Tab-separated table of N, CA, C and O in Angstrom:
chain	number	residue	atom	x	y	z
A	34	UNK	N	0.846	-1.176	0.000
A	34	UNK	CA	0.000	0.000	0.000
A	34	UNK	C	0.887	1.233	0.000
A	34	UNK	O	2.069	1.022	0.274
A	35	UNK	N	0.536	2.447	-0.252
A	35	UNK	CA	1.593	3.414	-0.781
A	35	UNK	C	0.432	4.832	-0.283
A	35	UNK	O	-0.774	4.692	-0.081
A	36	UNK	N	1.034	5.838	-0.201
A	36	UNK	CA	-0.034	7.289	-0.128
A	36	UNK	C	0.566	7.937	-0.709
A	36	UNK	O	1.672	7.406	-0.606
A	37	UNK	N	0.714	8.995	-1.463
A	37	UNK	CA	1.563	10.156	-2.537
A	37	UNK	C	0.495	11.413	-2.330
A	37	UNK	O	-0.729	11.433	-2.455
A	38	UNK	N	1.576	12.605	-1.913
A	38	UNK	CA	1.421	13.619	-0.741
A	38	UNK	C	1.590	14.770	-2.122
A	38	UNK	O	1.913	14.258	-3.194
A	39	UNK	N	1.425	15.927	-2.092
A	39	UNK	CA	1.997	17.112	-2.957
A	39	UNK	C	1.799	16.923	-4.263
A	39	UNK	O	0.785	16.467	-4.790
A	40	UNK	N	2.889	17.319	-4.831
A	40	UNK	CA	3.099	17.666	-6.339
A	40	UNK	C	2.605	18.936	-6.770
A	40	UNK	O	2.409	19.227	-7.949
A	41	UNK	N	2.465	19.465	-6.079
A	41	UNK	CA	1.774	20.929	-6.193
A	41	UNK	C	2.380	21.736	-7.387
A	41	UNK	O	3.401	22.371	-7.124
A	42	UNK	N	2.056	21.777	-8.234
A	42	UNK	CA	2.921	22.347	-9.292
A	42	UNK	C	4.286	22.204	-9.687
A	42	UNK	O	4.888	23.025	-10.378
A	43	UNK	N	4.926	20.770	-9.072
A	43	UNK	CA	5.943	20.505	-9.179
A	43	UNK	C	6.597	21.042	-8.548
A	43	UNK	O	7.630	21.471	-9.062
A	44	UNK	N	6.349	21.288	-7.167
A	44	UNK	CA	6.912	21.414	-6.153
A	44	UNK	C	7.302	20.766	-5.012
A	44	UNK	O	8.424	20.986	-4.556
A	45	UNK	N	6.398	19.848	-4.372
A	45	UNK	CA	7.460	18.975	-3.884
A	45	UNK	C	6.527	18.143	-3.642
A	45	UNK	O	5.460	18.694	-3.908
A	46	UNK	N	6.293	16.570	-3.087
A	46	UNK	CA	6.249	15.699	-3.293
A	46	UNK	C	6.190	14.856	-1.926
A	46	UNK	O	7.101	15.167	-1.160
A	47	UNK	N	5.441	13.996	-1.513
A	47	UNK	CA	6.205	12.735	-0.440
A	47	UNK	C	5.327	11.590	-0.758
A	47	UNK	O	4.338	11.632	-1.490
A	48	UNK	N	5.982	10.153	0.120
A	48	UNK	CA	5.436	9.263	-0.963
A	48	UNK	C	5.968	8.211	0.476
A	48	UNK	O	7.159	7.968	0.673
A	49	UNK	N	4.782	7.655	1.425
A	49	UNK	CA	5.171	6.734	1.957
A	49	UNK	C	4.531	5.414	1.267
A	49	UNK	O	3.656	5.476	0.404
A	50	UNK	N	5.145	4.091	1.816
A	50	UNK	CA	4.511	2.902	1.212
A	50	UNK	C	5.217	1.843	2.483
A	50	UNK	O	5.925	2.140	3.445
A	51	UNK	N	4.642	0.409	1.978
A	51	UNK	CA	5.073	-0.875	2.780
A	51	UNK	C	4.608	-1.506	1.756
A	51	UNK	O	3.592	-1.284	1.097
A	52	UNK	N	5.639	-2.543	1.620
A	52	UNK	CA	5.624	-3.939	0.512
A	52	UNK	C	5.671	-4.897	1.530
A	52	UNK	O	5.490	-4.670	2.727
A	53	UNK	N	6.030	-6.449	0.787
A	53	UNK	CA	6.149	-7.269	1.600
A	53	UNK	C	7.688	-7.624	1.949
A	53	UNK	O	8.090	-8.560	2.640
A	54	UNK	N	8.496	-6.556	1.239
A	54	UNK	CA	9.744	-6.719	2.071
A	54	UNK	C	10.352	-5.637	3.100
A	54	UNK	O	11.298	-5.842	3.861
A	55	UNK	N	9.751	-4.661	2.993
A	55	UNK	CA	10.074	-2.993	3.625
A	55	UNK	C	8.952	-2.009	3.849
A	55	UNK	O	7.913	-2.183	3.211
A	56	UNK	N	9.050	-0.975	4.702
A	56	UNK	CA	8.577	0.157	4.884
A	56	UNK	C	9.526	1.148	4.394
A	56	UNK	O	10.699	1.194	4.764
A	57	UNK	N	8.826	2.182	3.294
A	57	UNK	CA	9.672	3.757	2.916
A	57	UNK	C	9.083	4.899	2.891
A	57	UNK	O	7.911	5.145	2.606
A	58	UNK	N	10.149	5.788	3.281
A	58	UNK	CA	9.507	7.254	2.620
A	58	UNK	C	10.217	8.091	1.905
A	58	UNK	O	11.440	8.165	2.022
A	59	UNK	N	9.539	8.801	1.101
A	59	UNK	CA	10.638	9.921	0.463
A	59	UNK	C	9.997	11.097	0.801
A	59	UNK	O	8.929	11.226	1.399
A	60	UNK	N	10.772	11.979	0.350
A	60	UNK	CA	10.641	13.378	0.238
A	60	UNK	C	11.195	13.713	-0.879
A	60	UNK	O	12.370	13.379	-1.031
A	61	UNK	N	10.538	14.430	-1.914
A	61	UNK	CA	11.130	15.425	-3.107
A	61	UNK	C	10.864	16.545	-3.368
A	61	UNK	O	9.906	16.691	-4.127
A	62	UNK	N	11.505	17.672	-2.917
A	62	UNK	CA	11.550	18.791	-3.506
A	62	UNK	C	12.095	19.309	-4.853
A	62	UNK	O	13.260	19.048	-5.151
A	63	UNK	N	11.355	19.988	-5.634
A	63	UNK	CA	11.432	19.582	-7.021
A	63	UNK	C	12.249	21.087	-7.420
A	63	UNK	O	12.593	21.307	-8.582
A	64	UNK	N	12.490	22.019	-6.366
A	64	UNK	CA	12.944	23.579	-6.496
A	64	UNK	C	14.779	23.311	-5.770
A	64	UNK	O	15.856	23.898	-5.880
A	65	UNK	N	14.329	22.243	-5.133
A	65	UNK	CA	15.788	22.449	-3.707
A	65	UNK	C	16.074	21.097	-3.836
A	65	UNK	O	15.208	20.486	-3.209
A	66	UNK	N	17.018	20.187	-4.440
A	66	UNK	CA	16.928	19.196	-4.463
A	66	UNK	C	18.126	18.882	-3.126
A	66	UNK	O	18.807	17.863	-3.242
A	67	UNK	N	18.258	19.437	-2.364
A	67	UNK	CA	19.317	19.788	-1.022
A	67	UNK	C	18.202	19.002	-0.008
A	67	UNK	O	18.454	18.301	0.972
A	68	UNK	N	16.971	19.340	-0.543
A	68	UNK	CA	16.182	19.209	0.693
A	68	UNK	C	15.586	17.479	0.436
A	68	UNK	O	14.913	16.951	1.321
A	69	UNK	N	15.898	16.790	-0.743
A	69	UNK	CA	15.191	15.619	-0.381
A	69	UNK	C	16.061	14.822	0.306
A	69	UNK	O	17.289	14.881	0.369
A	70	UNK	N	14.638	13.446	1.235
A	70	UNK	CA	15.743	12.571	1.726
A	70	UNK	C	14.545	11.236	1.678
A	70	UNK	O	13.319	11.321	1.754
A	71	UNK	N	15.266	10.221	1.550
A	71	UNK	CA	14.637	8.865	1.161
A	71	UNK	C	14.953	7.964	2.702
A	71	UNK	O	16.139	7.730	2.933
A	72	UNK	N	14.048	7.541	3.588
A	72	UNK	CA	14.179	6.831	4.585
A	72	UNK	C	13.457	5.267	4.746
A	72	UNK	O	12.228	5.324	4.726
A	73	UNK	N	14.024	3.908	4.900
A	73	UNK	CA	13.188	2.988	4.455
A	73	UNK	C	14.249	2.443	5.495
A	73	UNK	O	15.331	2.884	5.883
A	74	UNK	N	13.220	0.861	5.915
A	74	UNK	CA	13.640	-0.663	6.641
A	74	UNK	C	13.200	-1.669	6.412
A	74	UNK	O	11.991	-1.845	6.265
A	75	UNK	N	13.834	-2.326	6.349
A	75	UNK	CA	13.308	-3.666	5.634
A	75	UNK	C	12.962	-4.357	7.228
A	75	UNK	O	13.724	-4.155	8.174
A	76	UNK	N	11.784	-5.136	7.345
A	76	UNK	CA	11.397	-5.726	8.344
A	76	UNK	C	12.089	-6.391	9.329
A	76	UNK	O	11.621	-6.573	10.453
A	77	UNK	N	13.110	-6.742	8.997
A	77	UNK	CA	13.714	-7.533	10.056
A	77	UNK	C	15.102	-5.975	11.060
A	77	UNK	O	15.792	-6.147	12.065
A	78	UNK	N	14.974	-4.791	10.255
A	78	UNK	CA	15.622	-4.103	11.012
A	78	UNK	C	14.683	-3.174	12.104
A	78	UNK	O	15.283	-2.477	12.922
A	79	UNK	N	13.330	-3.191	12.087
A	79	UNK	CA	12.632	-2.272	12.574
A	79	UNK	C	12.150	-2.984	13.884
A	79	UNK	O	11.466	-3.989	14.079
A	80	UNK	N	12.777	-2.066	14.718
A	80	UNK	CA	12.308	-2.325	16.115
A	80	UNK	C	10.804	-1.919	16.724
A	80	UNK	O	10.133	-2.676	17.425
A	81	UNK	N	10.518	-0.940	16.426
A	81	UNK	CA	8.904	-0.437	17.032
A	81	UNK	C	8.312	0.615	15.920
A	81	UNK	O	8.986	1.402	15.256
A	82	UNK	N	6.845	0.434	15.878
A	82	UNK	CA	6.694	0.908	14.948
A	82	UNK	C	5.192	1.773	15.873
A	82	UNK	O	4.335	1.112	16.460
A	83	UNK	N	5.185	2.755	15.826
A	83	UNK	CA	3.679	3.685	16.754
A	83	UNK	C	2.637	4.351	15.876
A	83	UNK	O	2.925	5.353	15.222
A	84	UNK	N	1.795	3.971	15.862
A	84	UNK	CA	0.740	4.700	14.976
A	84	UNK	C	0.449	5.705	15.943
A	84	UNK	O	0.647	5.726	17.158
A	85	UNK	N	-0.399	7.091	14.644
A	85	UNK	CA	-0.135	8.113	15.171
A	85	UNK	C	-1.235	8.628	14.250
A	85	UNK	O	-0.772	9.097	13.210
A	86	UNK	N	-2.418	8.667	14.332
A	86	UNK	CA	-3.655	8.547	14.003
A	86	UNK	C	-3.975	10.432	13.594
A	86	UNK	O	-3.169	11.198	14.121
A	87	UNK	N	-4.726	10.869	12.997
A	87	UNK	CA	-4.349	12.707	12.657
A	87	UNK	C	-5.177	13.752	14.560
A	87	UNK	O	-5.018	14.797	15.191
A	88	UNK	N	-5.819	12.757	14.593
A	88	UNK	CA	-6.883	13.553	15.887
A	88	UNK	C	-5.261	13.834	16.920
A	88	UNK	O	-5.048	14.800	17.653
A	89	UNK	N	-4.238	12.548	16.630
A	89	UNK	CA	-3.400	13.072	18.222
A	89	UNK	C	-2.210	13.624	17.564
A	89	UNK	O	-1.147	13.563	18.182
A	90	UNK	N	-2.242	14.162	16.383
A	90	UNK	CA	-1.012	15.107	15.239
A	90	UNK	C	-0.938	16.170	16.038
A	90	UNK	O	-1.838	16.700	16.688
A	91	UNK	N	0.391	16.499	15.936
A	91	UNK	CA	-0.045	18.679	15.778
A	91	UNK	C	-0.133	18.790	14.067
A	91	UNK	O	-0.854	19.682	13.619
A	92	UNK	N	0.557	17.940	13.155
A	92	UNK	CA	0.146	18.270	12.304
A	92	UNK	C	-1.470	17.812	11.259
A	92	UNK	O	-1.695	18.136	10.093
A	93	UNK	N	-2.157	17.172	11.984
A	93	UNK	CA	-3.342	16.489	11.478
A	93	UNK	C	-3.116	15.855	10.205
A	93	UNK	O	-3.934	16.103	9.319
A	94	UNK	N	-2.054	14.999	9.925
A	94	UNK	CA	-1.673	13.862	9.411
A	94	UNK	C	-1.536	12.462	9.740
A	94	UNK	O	-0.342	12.179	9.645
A	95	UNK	N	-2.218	11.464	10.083
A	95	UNK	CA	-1.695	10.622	9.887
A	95	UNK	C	-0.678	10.325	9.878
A	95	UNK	O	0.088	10.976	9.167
A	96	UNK	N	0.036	8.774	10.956
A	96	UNK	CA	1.584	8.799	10.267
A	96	UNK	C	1.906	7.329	11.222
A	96	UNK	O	1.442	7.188	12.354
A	97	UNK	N	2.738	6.340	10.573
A	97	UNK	CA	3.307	5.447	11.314
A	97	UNK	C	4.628	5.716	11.598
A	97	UNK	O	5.331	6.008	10.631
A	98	UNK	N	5.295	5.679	13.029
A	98	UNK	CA	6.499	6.422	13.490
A	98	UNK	C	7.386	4.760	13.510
A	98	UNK	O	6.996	3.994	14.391
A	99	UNK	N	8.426	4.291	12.652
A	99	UNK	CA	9.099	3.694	12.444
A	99	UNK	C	10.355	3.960	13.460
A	99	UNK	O	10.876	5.071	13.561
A	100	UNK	N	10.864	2.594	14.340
A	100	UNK	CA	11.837	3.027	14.699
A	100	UNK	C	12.977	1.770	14.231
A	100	UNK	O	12.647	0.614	14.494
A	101	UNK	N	14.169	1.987	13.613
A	101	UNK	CA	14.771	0.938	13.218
A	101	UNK	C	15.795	0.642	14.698
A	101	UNK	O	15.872	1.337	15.711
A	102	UNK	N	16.462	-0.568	14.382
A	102	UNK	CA	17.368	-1.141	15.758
A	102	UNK	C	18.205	-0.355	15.886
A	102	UNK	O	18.615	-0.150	17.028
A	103	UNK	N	18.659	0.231	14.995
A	103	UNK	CA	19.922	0.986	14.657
A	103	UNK	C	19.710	2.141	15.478
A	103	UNK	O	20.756	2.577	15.959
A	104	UNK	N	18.596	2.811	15.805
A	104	UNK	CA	18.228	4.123	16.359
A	104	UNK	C	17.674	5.188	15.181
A	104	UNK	O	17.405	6.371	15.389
A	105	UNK	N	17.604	4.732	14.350
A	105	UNK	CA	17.181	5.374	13.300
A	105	UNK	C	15.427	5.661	13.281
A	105	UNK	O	14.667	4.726	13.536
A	106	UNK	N	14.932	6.952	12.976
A	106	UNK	CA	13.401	6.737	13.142
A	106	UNK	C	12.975	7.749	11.912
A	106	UNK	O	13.642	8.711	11.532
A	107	UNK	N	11.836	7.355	11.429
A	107	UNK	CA	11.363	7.826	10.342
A	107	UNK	C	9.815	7.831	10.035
A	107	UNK	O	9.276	6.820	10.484
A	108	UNK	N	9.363	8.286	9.696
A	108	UNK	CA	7.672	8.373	9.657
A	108	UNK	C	7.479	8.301	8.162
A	108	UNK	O	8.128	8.769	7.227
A	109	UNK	N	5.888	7.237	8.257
A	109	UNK	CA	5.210	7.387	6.861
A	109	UNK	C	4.148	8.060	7.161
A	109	UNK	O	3.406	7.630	8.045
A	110	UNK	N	3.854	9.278	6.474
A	110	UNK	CA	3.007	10.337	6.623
A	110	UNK	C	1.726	9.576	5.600
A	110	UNK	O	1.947	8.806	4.666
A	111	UNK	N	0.608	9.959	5.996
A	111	UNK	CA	-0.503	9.497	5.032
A	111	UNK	C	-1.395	10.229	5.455
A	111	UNK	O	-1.359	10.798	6.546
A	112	UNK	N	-2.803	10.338	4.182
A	112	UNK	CA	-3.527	11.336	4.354
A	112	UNK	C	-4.887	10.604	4.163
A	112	UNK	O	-5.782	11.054	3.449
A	113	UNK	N	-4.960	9.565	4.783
A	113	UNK	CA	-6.554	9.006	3.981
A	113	UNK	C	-7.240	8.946	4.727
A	113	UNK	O	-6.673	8.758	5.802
A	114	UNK	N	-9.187	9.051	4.881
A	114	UNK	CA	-10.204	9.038	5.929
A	114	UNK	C	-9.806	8.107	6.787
A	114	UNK	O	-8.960	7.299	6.406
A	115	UNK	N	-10.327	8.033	8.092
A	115	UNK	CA	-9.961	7.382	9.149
A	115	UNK	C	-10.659	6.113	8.537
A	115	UNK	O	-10.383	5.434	9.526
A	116	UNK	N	-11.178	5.429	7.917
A	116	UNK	CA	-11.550	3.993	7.418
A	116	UNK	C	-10.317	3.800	7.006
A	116	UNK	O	-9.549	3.060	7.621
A	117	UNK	N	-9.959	4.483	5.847
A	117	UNK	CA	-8.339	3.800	5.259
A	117	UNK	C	-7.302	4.042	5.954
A	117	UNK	O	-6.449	3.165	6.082
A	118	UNK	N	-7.186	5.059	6.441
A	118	UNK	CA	-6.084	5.210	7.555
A	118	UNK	C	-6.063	3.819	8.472
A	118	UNK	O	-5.155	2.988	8.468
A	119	UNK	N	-6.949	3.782	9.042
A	119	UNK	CA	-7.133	2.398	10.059
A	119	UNK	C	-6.728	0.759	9.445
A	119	UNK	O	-6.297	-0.240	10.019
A	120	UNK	N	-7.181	1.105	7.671
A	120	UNK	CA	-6.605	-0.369	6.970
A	120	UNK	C	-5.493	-0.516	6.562
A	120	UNK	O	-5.067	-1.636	6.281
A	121	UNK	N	-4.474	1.040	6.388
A	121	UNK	CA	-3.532	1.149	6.432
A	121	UNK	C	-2.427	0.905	7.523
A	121	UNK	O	-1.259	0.690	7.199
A	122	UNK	N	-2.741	0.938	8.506
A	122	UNK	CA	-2.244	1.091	10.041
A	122	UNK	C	-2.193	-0.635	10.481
A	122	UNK	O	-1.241	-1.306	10.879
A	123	UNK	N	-3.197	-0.901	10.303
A	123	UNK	CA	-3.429	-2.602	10.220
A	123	UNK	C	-3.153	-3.523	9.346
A	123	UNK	O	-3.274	-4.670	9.775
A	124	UNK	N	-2.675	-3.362	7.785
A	124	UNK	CA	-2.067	-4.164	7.184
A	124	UNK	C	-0.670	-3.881	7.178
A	124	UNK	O	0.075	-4.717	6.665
A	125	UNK	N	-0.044	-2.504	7.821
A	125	UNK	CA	1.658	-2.697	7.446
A	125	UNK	C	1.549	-2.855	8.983
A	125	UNK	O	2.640	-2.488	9.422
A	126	UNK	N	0.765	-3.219	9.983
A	126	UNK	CA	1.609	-3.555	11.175
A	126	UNK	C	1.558	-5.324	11.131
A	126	UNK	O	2.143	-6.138	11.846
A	127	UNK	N	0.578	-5.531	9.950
A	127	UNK	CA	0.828	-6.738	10.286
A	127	UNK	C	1.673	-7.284	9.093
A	127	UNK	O	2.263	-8.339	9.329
A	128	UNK	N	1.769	-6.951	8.331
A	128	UNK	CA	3.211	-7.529	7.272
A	128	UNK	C	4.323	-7.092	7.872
A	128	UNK	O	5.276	-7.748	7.450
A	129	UNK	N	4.709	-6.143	8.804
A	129	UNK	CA	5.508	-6.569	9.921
A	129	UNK	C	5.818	-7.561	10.146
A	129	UNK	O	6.813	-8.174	9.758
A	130	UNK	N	4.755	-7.954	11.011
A	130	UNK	CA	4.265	-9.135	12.447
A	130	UNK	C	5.067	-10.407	12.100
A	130	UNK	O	5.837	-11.142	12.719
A	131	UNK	N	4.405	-10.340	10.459
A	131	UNK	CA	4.625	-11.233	9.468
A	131	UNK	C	6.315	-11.712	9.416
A	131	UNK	O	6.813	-12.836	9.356
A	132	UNK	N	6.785	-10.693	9.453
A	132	UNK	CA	8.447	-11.040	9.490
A	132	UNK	C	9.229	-11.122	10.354
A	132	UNK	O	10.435	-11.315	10.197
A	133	UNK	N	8.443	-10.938	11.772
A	133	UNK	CA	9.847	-10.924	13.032
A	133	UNK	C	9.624	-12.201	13.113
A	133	UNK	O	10.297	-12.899	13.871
C-alpha cells in the first residue's frame, strides 16, 4: 500500500509505502533538491513501529512512526479518511508481524 502527498505544481512531493519486504519514505523537492531525503527498513531491522492517528497530530496527518534497531526513526506520513487510515495502520503492522 503506498499514499503520494503534494506535487503541487511541481513542487514537492512525499510518498510513503510498505511492501512485503520494507517500509519507505521519500521526500522530493522539485525547487531544492538539497532538501530531499529517502528513509526505508526492511522488516527484520525495525524495532517499534507507533501509529499516530491525525486527531493526536499537531500536524493532522496521519503517520506510522518507524523506529529501526539501529536508532534510526522515520515516519510514513498518510492522508486518507480514518476507514483507510485504520486499513492502512493494520495491514503494514501486520506484514511486519509477518516477518519478526
Amino acid at each position: 500500500m503506498f499514499d503520494s502527498q503534494g506535487g503541487i505544481r511541481g513542487i514537492k512531493k512525499n510518498v510513503s509505502f510498505f511492501s512485503n519486504k520494507r517500509m519507505a519514505f521519500y521526500w522530493i523537492d522539485y525547487k531544492d533538491s538539497s532538501k530531499n531525503s529517502i528513509s526505508s527498513a526492511f522488516y527484520n531491522e525495525i524495532d517499534t513501529i507507533i501509529t499516530v492517528p491525525a486527531y493526536r497530530s499537531l500536524t493532522y496527518s496521519s503517520r506510522l512512526d518507524v523506529s529501526k534497531k539501529n536508532g534510526e526513526v522515520f515516519a510514513l506520513c498518510i492522508d486518507f479518511d480514518s476507514i483507510t487510515t485504520y486499513k492502512f495502520f493494520n495491514a503494514a503492522l501486520e506484514e511486519w508481524k509477518k516477518h519478526q
